[in-house]
Tab-separated table of C-alpha atoms and ligand atoms in Angstrom:
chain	number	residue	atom	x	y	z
A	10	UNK	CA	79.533	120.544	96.726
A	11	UNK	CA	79.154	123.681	98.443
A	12	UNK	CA	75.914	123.315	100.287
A	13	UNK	CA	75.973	127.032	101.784
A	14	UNK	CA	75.196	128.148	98.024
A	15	UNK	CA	71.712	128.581	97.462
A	16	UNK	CA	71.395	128.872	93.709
A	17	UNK	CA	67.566	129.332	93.915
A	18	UNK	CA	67.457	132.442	95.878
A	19	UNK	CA	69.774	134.105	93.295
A	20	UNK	CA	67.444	132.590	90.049
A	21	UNK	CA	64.783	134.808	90.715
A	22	UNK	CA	66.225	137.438	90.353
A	23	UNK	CA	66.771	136.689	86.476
A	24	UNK	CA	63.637	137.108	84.920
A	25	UNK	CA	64.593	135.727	81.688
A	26	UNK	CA	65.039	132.447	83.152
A	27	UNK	CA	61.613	132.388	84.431
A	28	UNK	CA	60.574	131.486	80.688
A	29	UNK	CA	59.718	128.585	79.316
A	30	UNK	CA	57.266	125.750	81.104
A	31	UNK	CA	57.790	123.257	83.770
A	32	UNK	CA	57.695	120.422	80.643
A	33	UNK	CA	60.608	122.067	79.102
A	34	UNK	CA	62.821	124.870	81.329
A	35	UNK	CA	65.273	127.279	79.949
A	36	UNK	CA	68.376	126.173	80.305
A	37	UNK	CA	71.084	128.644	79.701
A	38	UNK	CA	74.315	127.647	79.456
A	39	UNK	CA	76.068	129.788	77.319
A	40	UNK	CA	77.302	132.247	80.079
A	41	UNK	CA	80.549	132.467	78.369
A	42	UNK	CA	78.785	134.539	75.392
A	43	UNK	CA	76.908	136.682	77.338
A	44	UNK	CA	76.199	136.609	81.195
A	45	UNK	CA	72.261	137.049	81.875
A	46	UNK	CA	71.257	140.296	83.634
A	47	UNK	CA	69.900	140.537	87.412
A	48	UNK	CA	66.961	142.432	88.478
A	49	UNK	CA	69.241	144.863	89.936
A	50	UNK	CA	70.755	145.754	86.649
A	51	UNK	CA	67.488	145.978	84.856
A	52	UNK	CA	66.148	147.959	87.632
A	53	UNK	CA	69.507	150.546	87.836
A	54	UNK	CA	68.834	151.235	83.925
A	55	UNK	CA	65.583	152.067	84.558
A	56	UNK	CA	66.268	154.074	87.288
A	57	UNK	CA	69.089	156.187	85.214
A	58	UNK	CA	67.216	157.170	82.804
A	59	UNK	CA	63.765	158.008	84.923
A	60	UNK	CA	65.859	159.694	87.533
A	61	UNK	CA	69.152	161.168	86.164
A	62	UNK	CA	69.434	160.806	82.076
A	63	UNK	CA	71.891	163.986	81.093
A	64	UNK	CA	75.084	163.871	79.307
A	65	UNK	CA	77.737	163.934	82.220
A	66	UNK	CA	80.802	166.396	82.548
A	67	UNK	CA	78.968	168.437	80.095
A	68	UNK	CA	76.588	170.788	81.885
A	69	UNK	CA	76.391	172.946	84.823
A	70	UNK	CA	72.638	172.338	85.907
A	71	UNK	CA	72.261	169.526	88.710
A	72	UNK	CA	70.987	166.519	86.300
A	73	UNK	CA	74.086	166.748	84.576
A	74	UNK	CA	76.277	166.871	87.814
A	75	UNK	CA	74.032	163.930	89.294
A	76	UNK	CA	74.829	161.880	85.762
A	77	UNK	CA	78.684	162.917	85.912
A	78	UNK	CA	78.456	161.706	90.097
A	79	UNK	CA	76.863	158.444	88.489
A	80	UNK	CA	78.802	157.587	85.973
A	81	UNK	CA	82.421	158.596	88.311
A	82	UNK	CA	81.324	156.487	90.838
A	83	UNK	CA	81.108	153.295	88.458
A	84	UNK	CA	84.877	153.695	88.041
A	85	UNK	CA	85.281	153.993	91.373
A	86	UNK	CA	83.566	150.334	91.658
A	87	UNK	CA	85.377	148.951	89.203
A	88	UNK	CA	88.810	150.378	90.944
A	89	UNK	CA	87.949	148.556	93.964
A	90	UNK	CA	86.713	145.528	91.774
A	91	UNK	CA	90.244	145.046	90.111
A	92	UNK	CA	92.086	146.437	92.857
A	93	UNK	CA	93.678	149.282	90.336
A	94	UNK	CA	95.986	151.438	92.624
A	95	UNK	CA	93.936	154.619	91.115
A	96	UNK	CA	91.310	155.390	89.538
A	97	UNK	CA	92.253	157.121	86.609
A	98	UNK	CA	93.864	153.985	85.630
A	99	UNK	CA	90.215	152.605	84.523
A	100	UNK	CA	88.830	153.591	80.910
A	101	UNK	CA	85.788	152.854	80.033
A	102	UNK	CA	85.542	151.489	76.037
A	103	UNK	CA	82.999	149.419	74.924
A	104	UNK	CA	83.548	146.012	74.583
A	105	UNK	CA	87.518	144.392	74.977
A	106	UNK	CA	87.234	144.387	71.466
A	107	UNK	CA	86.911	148.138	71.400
A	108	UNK	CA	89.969	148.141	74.502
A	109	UNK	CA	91.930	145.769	72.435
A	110	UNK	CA	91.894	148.402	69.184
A	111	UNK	CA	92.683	150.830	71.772
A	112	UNK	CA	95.832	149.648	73.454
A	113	UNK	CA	96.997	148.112	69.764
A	114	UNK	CA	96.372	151.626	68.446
A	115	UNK	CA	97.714	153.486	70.903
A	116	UNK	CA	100.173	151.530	72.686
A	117	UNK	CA	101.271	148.964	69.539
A	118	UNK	CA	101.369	151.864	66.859
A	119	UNK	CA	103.694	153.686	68.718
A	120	UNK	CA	105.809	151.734	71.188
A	121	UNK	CA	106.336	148.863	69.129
A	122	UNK	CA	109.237	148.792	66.674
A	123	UNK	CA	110.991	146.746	63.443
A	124	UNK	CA	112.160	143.762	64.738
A	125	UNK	CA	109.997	143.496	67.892
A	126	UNK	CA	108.083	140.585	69.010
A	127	UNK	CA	104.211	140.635	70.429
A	128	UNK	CA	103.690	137.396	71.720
A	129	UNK	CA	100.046	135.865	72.331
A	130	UNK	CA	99.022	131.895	72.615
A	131	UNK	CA	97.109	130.104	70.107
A	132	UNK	CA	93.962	130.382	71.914
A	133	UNK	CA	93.359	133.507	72.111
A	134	UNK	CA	89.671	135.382	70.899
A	135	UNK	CA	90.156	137.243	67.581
A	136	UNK	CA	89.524	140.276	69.169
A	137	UNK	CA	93.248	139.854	71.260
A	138	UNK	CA	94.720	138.609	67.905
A	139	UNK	CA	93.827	141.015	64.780
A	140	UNK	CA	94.820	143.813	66.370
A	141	UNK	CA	98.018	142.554	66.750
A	142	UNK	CA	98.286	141.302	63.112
A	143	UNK	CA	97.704	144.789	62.383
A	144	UNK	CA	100.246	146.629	64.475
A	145	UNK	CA	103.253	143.775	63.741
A	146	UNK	CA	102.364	144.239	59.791
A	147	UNK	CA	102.544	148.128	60.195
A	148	UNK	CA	105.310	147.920	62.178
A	149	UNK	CA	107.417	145.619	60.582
A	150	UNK	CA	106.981	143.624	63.793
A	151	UNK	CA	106.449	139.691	64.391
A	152	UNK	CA	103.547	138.062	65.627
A	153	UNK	CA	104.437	135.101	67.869
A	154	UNK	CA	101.984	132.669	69.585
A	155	UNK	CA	102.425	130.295	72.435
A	156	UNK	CA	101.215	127.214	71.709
A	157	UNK	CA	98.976	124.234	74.343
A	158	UNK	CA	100.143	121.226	74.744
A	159	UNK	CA	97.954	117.932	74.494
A	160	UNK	CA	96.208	118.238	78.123
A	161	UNK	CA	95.033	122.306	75.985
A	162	UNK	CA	97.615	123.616	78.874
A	163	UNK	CA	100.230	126.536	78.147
A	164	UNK	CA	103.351	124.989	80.132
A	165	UNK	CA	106.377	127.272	81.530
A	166	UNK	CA	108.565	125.739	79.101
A	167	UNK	CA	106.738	127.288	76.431
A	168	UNK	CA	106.485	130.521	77.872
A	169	UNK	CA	109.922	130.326	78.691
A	170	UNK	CA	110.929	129.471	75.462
A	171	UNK	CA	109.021	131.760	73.697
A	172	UNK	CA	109.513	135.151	75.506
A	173	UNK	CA	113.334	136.230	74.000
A	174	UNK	CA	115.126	139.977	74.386
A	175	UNK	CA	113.059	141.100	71.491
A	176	UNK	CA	109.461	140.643	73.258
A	177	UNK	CA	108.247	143.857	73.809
A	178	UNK	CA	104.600	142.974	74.075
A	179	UNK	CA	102.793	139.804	75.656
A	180	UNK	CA	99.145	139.805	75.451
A	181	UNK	CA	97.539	136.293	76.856
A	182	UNK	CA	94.007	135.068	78.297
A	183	UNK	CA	93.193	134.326	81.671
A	184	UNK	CA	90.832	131.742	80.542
A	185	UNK	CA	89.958	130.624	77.482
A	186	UNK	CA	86.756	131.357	75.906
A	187	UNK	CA	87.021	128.065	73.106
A	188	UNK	CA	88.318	125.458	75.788
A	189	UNK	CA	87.956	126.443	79.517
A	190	UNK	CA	91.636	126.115	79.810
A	191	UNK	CA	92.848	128.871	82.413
A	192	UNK	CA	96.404	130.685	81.966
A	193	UNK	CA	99.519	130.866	84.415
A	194	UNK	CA	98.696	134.733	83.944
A	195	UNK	CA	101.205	135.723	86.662
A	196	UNK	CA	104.066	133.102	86.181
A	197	UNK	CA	104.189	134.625	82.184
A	198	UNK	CA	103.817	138.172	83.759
A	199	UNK	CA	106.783	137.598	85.958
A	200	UNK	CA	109.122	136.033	82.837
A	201	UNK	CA	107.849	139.243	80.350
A	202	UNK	CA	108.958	141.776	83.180
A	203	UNK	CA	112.305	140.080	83.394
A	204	UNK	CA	112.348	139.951	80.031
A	205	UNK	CA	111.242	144.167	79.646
A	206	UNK	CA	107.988	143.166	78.038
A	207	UNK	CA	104.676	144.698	78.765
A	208	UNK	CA	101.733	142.569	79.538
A	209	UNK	CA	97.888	142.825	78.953
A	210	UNK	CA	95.344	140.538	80.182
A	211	UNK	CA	92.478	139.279	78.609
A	212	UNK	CA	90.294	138.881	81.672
A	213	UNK	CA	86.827	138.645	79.080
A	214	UNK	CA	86.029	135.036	80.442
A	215	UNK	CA	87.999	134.827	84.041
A	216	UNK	CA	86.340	138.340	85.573
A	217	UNK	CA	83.198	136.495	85.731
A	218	UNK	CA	84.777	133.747	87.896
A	219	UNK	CA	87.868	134.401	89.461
A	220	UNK	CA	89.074	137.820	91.846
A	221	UNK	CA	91.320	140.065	89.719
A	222	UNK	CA	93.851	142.048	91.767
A	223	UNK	CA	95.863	143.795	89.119
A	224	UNK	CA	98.426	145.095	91.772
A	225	UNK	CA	98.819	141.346	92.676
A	226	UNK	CA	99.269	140.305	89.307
A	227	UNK	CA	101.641	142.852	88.429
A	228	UNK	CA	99.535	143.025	85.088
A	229	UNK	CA	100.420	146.319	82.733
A	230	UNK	CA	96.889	146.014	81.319
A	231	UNK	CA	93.770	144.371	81.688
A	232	UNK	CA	90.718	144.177	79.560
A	233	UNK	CA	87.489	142.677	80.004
A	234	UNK	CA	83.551	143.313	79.082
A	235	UNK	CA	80.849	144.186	81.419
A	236	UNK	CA	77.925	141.592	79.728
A	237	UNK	CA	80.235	138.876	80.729
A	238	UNK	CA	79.815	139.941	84.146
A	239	UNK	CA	75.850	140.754	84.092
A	240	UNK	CA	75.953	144.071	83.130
A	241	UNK	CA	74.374	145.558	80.226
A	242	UNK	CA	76.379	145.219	76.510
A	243	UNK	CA	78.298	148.262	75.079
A	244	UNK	CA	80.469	148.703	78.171
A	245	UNK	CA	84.066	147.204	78.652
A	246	UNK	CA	86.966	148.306	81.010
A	247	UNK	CA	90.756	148.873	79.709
A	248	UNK	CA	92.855	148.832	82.904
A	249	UNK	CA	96.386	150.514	82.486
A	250	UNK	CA	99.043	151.560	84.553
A	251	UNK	CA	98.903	155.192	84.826
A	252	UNK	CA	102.999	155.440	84.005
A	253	UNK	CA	101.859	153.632	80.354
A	254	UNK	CA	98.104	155.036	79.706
A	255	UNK	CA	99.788	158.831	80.532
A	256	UNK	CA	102.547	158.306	77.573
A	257	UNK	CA	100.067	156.778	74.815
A	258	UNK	CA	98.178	158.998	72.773
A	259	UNK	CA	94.215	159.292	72.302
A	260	UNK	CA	92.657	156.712	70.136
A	261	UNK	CA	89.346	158.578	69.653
A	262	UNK	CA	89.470	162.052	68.733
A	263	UNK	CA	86.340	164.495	69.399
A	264	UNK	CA	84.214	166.387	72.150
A	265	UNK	CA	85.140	165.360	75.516
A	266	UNK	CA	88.785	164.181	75.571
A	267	UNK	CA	90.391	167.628	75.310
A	268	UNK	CA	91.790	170.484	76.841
A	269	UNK	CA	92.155	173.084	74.649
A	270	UNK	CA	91.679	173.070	70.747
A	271	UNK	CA	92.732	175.356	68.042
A	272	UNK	CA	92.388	176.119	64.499
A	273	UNK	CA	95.542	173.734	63.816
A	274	UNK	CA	96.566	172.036	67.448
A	275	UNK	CA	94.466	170.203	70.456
A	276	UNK	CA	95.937	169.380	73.814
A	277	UNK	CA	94.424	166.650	75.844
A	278	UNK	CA	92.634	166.299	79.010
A	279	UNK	CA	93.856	164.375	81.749
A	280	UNK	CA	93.017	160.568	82.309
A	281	UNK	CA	90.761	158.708	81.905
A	282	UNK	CA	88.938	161.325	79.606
A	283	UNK	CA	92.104	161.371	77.410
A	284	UNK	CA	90.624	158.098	75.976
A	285	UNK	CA	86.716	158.344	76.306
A	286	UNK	CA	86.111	160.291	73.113
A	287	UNK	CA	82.736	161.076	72.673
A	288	UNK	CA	79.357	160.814	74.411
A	289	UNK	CA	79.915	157.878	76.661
A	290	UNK	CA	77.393	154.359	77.723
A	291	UNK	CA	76.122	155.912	81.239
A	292	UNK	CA	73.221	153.245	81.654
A	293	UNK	CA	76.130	150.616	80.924
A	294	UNK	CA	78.985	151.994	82.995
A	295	UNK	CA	75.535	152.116	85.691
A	296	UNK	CA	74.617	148.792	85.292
A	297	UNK	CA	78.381	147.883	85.334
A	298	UNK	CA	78.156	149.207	88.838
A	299	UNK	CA	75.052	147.361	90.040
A	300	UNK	CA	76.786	144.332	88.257
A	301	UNK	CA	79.420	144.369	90.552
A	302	UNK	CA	77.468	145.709	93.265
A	303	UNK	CA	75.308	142.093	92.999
A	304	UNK	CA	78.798	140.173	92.762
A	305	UNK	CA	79.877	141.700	95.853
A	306	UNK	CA	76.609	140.605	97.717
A	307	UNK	CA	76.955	136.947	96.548
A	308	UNK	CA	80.669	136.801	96.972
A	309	UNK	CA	82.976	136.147	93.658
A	310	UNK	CA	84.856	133.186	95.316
A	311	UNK	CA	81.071	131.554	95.896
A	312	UNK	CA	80.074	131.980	92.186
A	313	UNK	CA	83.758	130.196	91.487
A	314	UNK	CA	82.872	127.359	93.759
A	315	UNK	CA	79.471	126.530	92.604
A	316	UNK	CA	80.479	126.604	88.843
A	317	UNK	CA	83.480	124.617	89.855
A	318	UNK	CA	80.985	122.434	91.413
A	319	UNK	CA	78.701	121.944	88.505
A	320	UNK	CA	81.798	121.278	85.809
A	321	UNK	CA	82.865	118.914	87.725
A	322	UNK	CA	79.164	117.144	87.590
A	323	UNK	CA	79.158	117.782	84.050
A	324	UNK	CA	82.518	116.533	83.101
A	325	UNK	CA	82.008	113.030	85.131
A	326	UNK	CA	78.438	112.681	83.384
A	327	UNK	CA	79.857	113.475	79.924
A	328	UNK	CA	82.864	111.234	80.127
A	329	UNK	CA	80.363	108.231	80.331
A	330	UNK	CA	79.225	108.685	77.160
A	331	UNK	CA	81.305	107.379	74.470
A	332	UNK	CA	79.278	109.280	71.640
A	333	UNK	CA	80.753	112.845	73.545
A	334	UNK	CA	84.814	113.775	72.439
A	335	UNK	CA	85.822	116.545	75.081
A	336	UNK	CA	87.983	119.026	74.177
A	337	UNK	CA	89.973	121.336	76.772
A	338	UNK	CA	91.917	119.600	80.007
A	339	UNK	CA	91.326	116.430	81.056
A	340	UNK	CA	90.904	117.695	85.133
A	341	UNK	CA	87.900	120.003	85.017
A	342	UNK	CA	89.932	121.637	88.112
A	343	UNK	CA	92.373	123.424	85.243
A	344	UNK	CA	89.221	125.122	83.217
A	345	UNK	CA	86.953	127.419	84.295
A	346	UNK	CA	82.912	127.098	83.618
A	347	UNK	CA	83.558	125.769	80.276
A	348	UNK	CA	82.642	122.536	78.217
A	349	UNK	CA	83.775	122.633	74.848
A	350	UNK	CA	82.315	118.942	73.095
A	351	UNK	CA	81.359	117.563	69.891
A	352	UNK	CA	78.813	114.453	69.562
A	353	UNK	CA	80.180	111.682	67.650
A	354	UNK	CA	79.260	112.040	63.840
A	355	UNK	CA	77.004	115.233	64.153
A	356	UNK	CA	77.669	118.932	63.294
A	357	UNK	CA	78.019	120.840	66.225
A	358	UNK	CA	75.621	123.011	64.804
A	359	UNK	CA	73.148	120.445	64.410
A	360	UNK	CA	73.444	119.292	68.139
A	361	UNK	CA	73.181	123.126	69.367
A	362	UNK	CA	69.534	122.971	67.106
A	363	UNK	CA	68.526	119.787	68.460
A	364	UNK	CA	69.630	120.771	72.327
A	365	UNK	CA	67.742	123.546	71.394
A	366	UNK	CA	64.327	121.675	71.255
A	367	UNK	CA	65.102	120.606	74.658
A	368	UNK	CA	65.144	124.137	76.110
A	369	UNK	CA	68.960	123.827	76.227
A	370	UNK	CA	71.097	127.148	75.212
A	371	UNK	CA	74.003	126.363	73.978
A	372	UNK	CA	77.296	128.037	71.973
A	373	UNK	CA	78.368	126.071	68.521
A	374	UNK	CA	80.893	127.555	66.253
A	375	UNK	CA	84.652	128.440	66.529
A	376	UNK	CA	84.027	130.516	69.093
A	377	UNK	CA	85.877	133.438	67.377
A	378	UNK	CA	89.313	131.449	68.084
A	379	UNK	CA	90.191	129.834	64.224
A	380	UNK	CA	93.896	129.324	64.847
A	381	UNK	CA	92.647	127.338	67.859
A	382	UNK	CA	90.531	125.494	65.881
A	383	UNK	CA	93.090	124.709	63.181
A	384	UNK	CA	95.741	123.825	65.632
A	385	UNK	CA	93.137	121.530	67.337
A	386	UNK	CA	92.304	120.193	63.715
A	387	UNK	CA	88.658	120.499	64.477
A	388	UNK	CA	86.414	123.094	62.620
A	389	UNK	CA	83.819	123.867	65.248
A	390	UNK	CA	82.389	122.592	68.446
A	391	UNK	CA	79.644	123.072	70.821
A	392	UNK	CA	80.336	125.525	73.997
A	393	UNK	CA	78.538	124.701	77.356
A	394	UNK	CA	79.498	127.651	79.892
A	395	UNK	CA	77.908	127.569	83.098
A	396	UNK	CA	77.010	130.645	85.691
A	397	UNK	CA	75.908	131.085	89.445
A	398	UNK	CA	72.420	130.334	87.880
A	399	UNK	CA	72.663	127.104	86.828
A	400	UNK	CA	71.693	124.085	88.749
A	401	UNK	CA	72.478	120.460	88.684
A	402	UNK	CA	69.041	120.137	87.305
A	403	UNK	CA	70.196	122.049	84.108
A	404	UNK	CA	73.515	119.950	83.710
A	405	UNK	CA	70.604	116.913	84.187
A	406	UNK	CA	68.811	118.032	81.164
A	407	UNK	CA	71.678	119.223	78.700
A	408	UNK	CA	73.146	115.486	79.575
A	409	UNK	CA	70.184	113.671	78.845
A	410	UNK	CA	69.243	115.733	75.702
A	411	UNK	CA	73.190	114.865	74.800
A	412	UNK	CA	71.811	111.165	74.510
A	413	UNK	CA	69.056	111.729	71.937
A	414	UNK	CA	71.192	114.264	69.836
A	415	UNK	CA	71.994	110.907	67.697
A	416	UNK	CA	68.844	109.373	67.626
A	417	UNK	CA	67.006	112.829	66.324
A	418	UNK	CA	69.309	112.031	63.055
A	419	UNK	CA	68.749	108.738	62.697
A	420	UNK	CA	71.535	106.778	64.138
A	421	UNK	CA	70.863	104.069	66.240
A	422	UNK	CA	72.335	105.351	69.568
B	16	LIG	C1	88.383	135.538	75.938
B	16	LIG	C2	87.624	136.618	75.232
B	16	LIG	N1	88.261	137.733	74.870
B	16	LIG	C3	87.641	138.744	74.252
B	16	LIG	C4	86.304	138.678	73.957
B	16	LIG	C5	85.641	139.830	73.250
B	16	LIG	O1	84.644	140.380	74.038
B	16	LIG	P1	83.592	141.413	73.402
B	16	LIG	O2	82.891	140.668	72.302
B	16	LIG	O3	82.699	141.737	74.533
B	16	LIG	O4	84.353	142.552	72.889
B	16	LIG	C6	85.587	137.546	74.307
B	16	LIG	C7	84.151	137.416	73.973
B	16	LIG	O5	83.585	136.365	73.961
B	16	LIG	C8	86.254	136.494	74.972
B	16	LIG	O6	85.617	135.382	75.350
C-alpha cells in the first residue's frame, strides 16, 4: 500500500464526486470510459473563455495573440508530457478515434501497398481496427491480428511469428481497454523496426497510468485522448515523427492548414497546422494543459501505484466469490486499473443496473472490442476501471453490492 498517497486531499477537488449522500456515495469506477475532471480543469475553461476566448493564429489584435500563446503552449505541455523530441511532432485531433482516421487516411492510403500487411492484436478498440479494415480493403492490403493467449497476454512468440517482410504497419495497445491486459509495446516496436515496419501506439487507456517517453519507446506514432486523462472531451493528441508526419498529406482540408491557395492548387503550411484543419478545441487543448499540469503536481508514477494498489484489493476480494468469472490476467500486476467480470447467471447489463442502485458506476457492454469478445466467446461483460480517486472504501462497496447482484433477481445466493 502506498501510505504517502493521500487520496482524500485529491477527491475534493472533483466536485462531481461530492454527489450523492453519506447512505449511498458515488462510486465511480468507470475511469477507463471517461476520466472525471479536476477543479483545475473546470476552473482553466472558465477562465479561457472569461479571459481570452478568440480564434487563435487568426487575428492581429492581442486577444487573438493571447488565445494563439494559449493554445501553443498546450503543445508545448504535451511535448514535455510524451517526451516528443519537438514540438511540431504533436497534432491536436479530437479524440484517437479522430487521430486513428487520420494516420489511416493519411499515412495507410498512401504508404501502404497490394500485398502489405498491417498487423494489430485481437484486442484492440474499434477505433484502432476499422480504420485499418478500410485502408487494407482499399489497398488490396491484409489485415492481420495478434492474438492473447489463455493468461489474455500477447507473448513474443506471437509477435514474432506474426510480424513477416511484408509488415509494413503495426498498430497495438498499450493497455487494453476490454481486459486490463498491458502490451510489450517496446519489445513489438523493436521486432517491427527490424522488420521495416512502422509502429503506432494506442496509448487511450495507459496515458492515464503509466509515463510515456516516445523517444524511449522508439514509437513512430502515438495516439491517445485527453478525457481519459481529466481533461475536457473533444481533444486527442496524434504524436508522429516529424520525418513521417512531414511526408503524409493533410487529412482535413479548409481555413487554417494552408499556405497559399489558388483557383486550381493549395500548398500547405508547415506542421502541426498541416493537419489541424479548421477552427480548433482551445478550451480542450487548455484544459488538456491544466490536465497535465494536475498530473504533474500529483506525480504519474503515484497515480500508477495507488491504482495498482486498489486492483490488487479488488482482485483478492473478487476471487473469493465463486458467483464472479474474471476475465483478463490472472496477476493483477500484468493489467492496468481494469476489472473486466461477469456475475454468474446475470446479464452484465443487468448487474451494471443493479450496481447502479448501490451508487456504483460501472462499464457493461463489449467495450467497443467485438473480435475480443468473440475470440473470448463471451458477448459482453461488466468493466470496473479505477482512478487516483478511488478509495478502498469504493472497492468495499462495489464488492459488497457484487454479493446482492444475485439475490436482486431472485436466486438464492
Ligand atoms: C484503448 C482505446 N483506444 C481508443 C479509444 C478511443 O478513444 P476516443 O473514444 O476518445 O476516441 C478508447 C476509448 O475508450 C480506448 O479505450
Amino acid at each position: 500500500m502506498n501510505k504517502d498517497f493521500d487520496v482524500k486531499s485529491y477527491i475534493k477537488d472533483f466536485p462531481v464526486l461530492s454527489q450523492g449522500s453519506q447512505e449511498k456515495k458515488l462510486v465511480y469506477l468507470d475511469s477507463a470510459a471517461t476520466a472525471q475532471k479536476p477543479q483545475q480543469v473546470i476552473n482553466s475553461i472558465k477562465g479561457y473563455y472569461e479571459k481570452i476566448n478568440a480564434n487563435p493564429h487568426r487575428g492581429a489584435y492581442s486577444l487573438s495573440t493571447s488565445s494563439t500563446e494559449a493554445y501553443d503552449e498546450s503543445r508545448r505541455v504535451v511535448k514535455e508530457f510524451i517526451n516528443a523530441a519537438h514540438v511540431e511532432e504533436i497534432i491536436f485531433t479530437k479524440s484517437s478515434t479522430e487521430a486513428f482516421n487520420l494516420l489511416a487516411y493519411s499515412y495507410g492510403m498512401n504508404y501502404i501497398n497490394p500485398g502489405d500487411e498491417i498487423l494489430i492484436s485481437i484486442a484492440e478498440h474499434h477505433s484502432n481496427l476499422i480504420p485499418w479494415q478500410q485502408v487494407a480493403k482499399a489497398k488490396g492490403a491484409t489485415l492481420k491480428y495478434m492474438y492473447i493467449n489463455d493468461n489474455c497476454e500477447l507473448t513474443s512468440e506471437e509477435v514474432k511469428n506474426k510480424i513477416t517482410k511484408n509488415t509494413k504497419l503495426v498498430s497495438v495497445t498499450r493497455m487494453s481497454n476490454a481486459l486490463g491486459t498491458i502490451f510489450p509495446v517496446k519489445e513489438i516496436i523493436e521486432y517491427a523496426h527490424e522488420a521495416g515496419a512502422v509502429v503506432c501506439v494506442d496509448a487511450a487507456q495507459s496515458i492515464a497510468h503509466t509515463a510515456v517517453d516516445v523517444q524511449d519507446l522508439n514509437a513512430d506514432f502515438l495516439v491517445f485522448s485527453g478525457h481519459k486523462i481529466m481533461a475536457p472531451m473533444g481533444i486527442g493528441v496524434l504524436y508522429g515523427k516529424r520525418e513521417l508526419l512531414d511526408k503524409m498529406p493533410p487529412f482535413l482540408f479548409g481555413g487554417d492548414m494552408v499556405e497559399y491557395v489558388y483557383e486550381q492548387n493549395t500548398s500547405y503550411a508547415d506542421l502541426p497546422f498541416k493537419f489541424e484543419g479548421g477552427t480548433q478545441n482551445v478550451e480542450a487543448a487548455i484544459g488538456l494543459k491544466e490536465a497535465i499540469y494536475y498530473i504533474n503536481s500529483i506525480g504519474i508514477n503515484n497515480i500508477e501505484a495507488h491504482v495498482q494498489d486498489l486492483l490488487q484489493y479488488a482482485h483478492e476480494k473478487l476471487k473469493k466469490l465463486d458467483i464472479v468469472t474474471l476475465y483478463g490476467p490472472k496477476e493483477p500486476s500484468k493489467k492496468g486499473g481494469i476489472i473486466s467480470f461477469n456475475v454468474k447467471d446475470v446479464h452484465p447489463h443487468d448487474t451494471s443496473s443493479i450496481l447502479d442502485s448501490y451508487g456504483v458506476a460501472v462499464r457493461s457492454g463489449n467495450h467497443c472490442a467485438q473480435p475480443l469478445m468473440r475470440y473470448l466467446n463471451i458477448n459482453s461483460t461488466c468493466r470496473a476501471s479505477f482512478y487516483l480517486y478511488n478509495t478502498y472504501e469504493d472497492v468495499d462497496i462495489f464488492v459488497d453490492a457484487i454479493k446482492n447482484v444475485r439475490r436482486w433477481l431472485g436466486y438464492g445466493s
